[in-house]
Amino acid sequence: MYTVCVRDHLMIAHSFRGEVFGPAQRLHGATYVVDLELRRPQLDADGLVVDIGLASTALGEILGEFNYRNLDEMDAFSGKNTTTELLARVVFDRMAQRIAAGGLGETARGLTALRVTFHESHVAWASYEGKLPTPASD
Amino acid sequence: MYTVCVRDHLMIAHSFRGEVFGPAQRLHGATYVVDLELRRPQLDADGLVVDIGLASTALGEILGEFNYRNLDEMDAFSGKNTTTELLARVVFDRMAQRIAAGGLGETARGLTALRVTFHESHVAWASYEGKLPTPASD
Amino acid sequence: MYTVCVRDHLMIAHSFRGEVFGPAQRLHGATYVVDLELRRPQLDADGLVVDIGLASTALGEILGEFNYRNLDEMDAFSGKNTTTELLARVVFDRMAQRIAAGGLGETARGLTALRVTFHESHVAWASYEGKLPTPASD
Amino acid sequence: MYTVCVRDHLMIAHSFRGEVFGPAQRLHGATYVVDLELRRPQLDADGLVVDIGLASTALGEILGEFNYRNLDEMDAFSGKNTTTELLARVVFDRMAQRIAAGGLGETARGLTALRVTFHESHVAWASYEGKLPTPASD
Amino acid sequence: MYTVCVRDHLMIAHSFRGEVFGPAQRLHGATYVVDLELRRPQLDADGLVVDIGLASTALGEILGEFNYRNLDEMDAFSGKNTTTELLARVVFDRMAQRIAAGGLGETARGLTALRVTFHESHVAWASYEGKLPTPASD
Amino acid sequence: MYTVCVRDHLMIAHSFRGEVFGPAQRLHGATYVVDLELRRPQLDADGLVVDIGLASTALGEILGEFNYRNLDEMDAFSGKNTTTELLARVVFDRMAQRIAAGGLGETARGLTALRVTFHESHVAWASYEGKLPTPASD
């Protein structure tokens, strides 16, 4: 299995609901350094897992929707705790949609799995990984 | 699959038995920077993989038993080479026991796998990963 | 010159005033991984620059005042942009006061300079460094 | 599952063919920091995944064939784009052959999988991982 | 003294002349992860060392002149060994010129020193640092 | 001012005397990742701060005297606490002697300063830096 990873980051404000979060129930924020891993069993005709330029641009656009925002005020997260693990899942889902829609190029349809990791400090990170749906053959 | 990782470290002395270890047969030591990864397929009701505070405390307590010790003198390692890979396994086993005993909270029983990584320098690390036993349903 | 460095981190929300800040004028946040460097030309009688335990505790307490806070609402920052470089300076000043007051132990009065670095992402950091006032001789 | 990882690096020149590579079609180069992960379900009699000295030496020898070279001029890569992901695969294959030939010692035949990661910058890496063939029993 | 640092990278091919370089006399290449540190004793009216957006853009443009190039073929380096330390100096000089010309904004004229670091692997880096010329008062 | 840095590591056992050390009074150990920085104001005729191969070899030899040792049993440290900061100084002094003796080559006599940093974990490091004696002119 081949993997390619690209890195970007975003900076957000948010707060959590629930006693388990302790002082993080107050409005605070985070820098997340985000790693996007893309996987497939065979390389494409150019010897690539994916066009790394398209992958980086797509990651930047997805993160850009949240960057410099207070997540507490975004409809996308209404009624949810925007934990690091949940954010990793949200980025996973949006990237999976883009790939299915051809946003990373036609050969990117050969991708079979993704992993999205959010590093929140030098001592903690969270990730979500999963398989991509198999494209229907024509 | 979701993963959350927390990091801590410990500093120990030890020696190895066996020609394969070369100069490391002498009494020496190591700093291990330790990553504990906790995995589950679904988030709990708070949107979490685990209470990260409880996980960090548990990791610190497990490492604390060995921290600032000469492992050659500890009964737990009698007759064994305390290689980096073995130490990762020992921490894995103790963390698995704590989780089964409820030490990371009730919702942590939803955890399905762990990985423990011991970084021993900027050029070498070792890890042990495995599934957690499925809790018996009531 | 000897230097010892200890690391900690904090997570805050804030916003900036001024066109130069672009989208960072919106309420957002950051994780800052903070390095505290302490310097002196000679070691103390124990062979130390400083009691690293006291230094780590002091750093944690200083950061604790701001951790999980919205800096826009804190009197300490009224009318100021809480830029990364300003925050480094604020932590520098508070640490210098603690050292002068004996909070890092008597031998810490031999410290002659500090540097405080705030890492805000994998691609940017800021620091403030300066000399400590020379203690009056008795 | 146990994993041990050793790190080395190499510095090469190369160019790519295909519009997808943009300016990287020009002759340029890269430093690759290379991680070799070796995996097995049980430790050997010494408590090891592998003799880390032999593994490091083998990795250095494999990388040495390419180090300080222009890959465009090497027969091994004739007609191929030497992408980061392809290079990871090439090192994987050569390491697998060495292990099968006993080059990492007899107990290294207990290894069941490898992963080779090429870090090409602070924001991108690629890897290839796979199982090792099961040795025929005698 | 305040410092702000921004990071970028470039990938180049080159070769060296001189026996001291050993196998690096062959055409090879490198990824350089580049840190630009900008220093001044007082913050500007916005609480900044420099407009970090302008600094990042300027660094990217300066590196862009060399990125994906064979340095052996560039007039700028004719007759010179493009060692890591020399490259750091070249970027320092070009950035100093930009600052003097107002390319990082008017308040950036308050900058008093720069440091440029080229990380060439996980085990080696080189830098050049120096003071900036004091602007003539009008 | 130009700087070149090379990295290596060592693994030792030791203990400390003095209440300030708390549990570190017990026999324990550490991995130190060691950075050697070499400085000079002008490059040599090859465009170098130093022959990086000779510098790396010299660092390895100096560290090799202590590697895989119990420092409590070495005459060199009799009656001293082998703190991280002291070890950095010891390596500094030995490297300075080697340079003065021509061990890093004749052009290395142009070096004017060194810094030696010992990273002991992901949250702590110590260093010693100083000028080198000016060689007597003949």
CSV table of C-alpha atoms in Angstrom, one decimal, chain F residues 49-113:
chain,number,residue,atom,x,y,z
F,49,VAL,CA,32.4,26.8,7.7
F,50,VAL,CA,34.0,23.4,8.4
F,51,ASP,CA,34.5,20.0,6.8
F,52,ILE,CA,31.2,18.6,8.0
F,53,GLY,CA,32.5,15.0,7.7
F,54,LEU,CA,35.4,15.7,10.0
F,55,ALA,CA,33.1,17.6,12.4
F,56,SER,CA,30.7,14.7,12.5
F,57,THR,CA,33.5,12.2,13.1
F,58,ALA,CA,35.0,14.2,15.9
F,59,LEU,CA,31.6,14.6,17.6
F,60,GLY,CA,31.0,10.9,17.4
F,61,GLU,CA,34.4,10.1,18.8
F,62,ILE,CA,34.0,12.5,21.7
F,63,LEU,CA,30.5,11.1,22.5
F,64,GLY,CA,31.8,7.6,22.0
F,65,GLU,CA,33.9,7.9,25.2
F,66,PHE,CA,30.7,8.2,27.2
F,67,ASN,CA,28.2,6.3,25.1
F,68,TYR,CA,26.7,3.2,26.8
F,69,ARG,CA,28.5,4.1,30.0
F,70,ASN,CA,27.5,4.6,33.7
F,71,LEU,CA,28.9,8.1,34.2
F,72,ASP,CA,29.0,7.5,38.0
F,73,GLU,CA,31.9,5.2,37.4
F,74,MET,CA,34.0,7.4,35.1
F,75,ASP,CA,37.0,9.3,36.6
F,76,ALA,CA,36.3,12.3,34.4
F,77,PHE,CA,33.2,13.0,36.4
F,78,SER,CA,34.5,12.1,39.9
F,79,GLY,CA,32.8,14.3,42.5
F,80,LYS,CA,30.6,16.1,40.0
F,81,ASN,CA,26.9,16.0,39.1
F,82,THR,CA,26.7,15.0,35.5
F,83,THR,CA,23.9,17.4,34.7
F,84,THR,CA,22.8,18.0,31.2
F,85,GLU,CA,24.4,21.5,31.3
F,86,LEU,CA,27.7,20.1,32.6
F,87,LEU,CA,27.8,17.4,29.9
F,88,ALA,CA,27.3,20.1,27.2
F,89,ARG,CA,30.3,22.0,28.7
F,90,VAL,CA,32.5,18.9,28.7
F,91,VAL,CA,31.8,18.2,25.1
F,92,PHE,CA,32.4,21.9,24.3
F,93,ASP,CA,35.8,21.8,25.9
F,94,ARG,CA,36.9,18.6,24.2
F,95,MET,CA,35.8,19.9,20.8
F,96,ALA,CA,37.6,23.2,21.4
F,97,GLN,CA,40.8,21.2,22.1
F,98,ARG,CA,40.4,19.1,19.0
F,99,ILE,CA,39.9,22.2,16.8
F,100,ALA,CA,43.0,23.9,18.4
F,101,ALA,CA,45.0,20.7,17.7
F,102,GLY,CA,44.0,20.8,14.1
F,103,GLY,CA,41.7,17.7,14.4
F,104,LEU,CA,39.0,19.3,12.2
F,105,GLY,CA,41.5,20.4,9.5
F,106,GLU,CA,43.6,23.5,9.1
F,107,THR,CA,40.9,25.8,7.8
F,108,ALA,CA,38.8,24.9,11.0
F,109,ARG,CA,41.2,27.2,12.8
F,110,GLY,CA,39.1,30.0,11.4
F,111,LEU,CA,36.2,28.9,13.7
F,112,THR,CA,35.5,31.5,16.4
F,113,ALA,CA,32.7,30.0,18.5
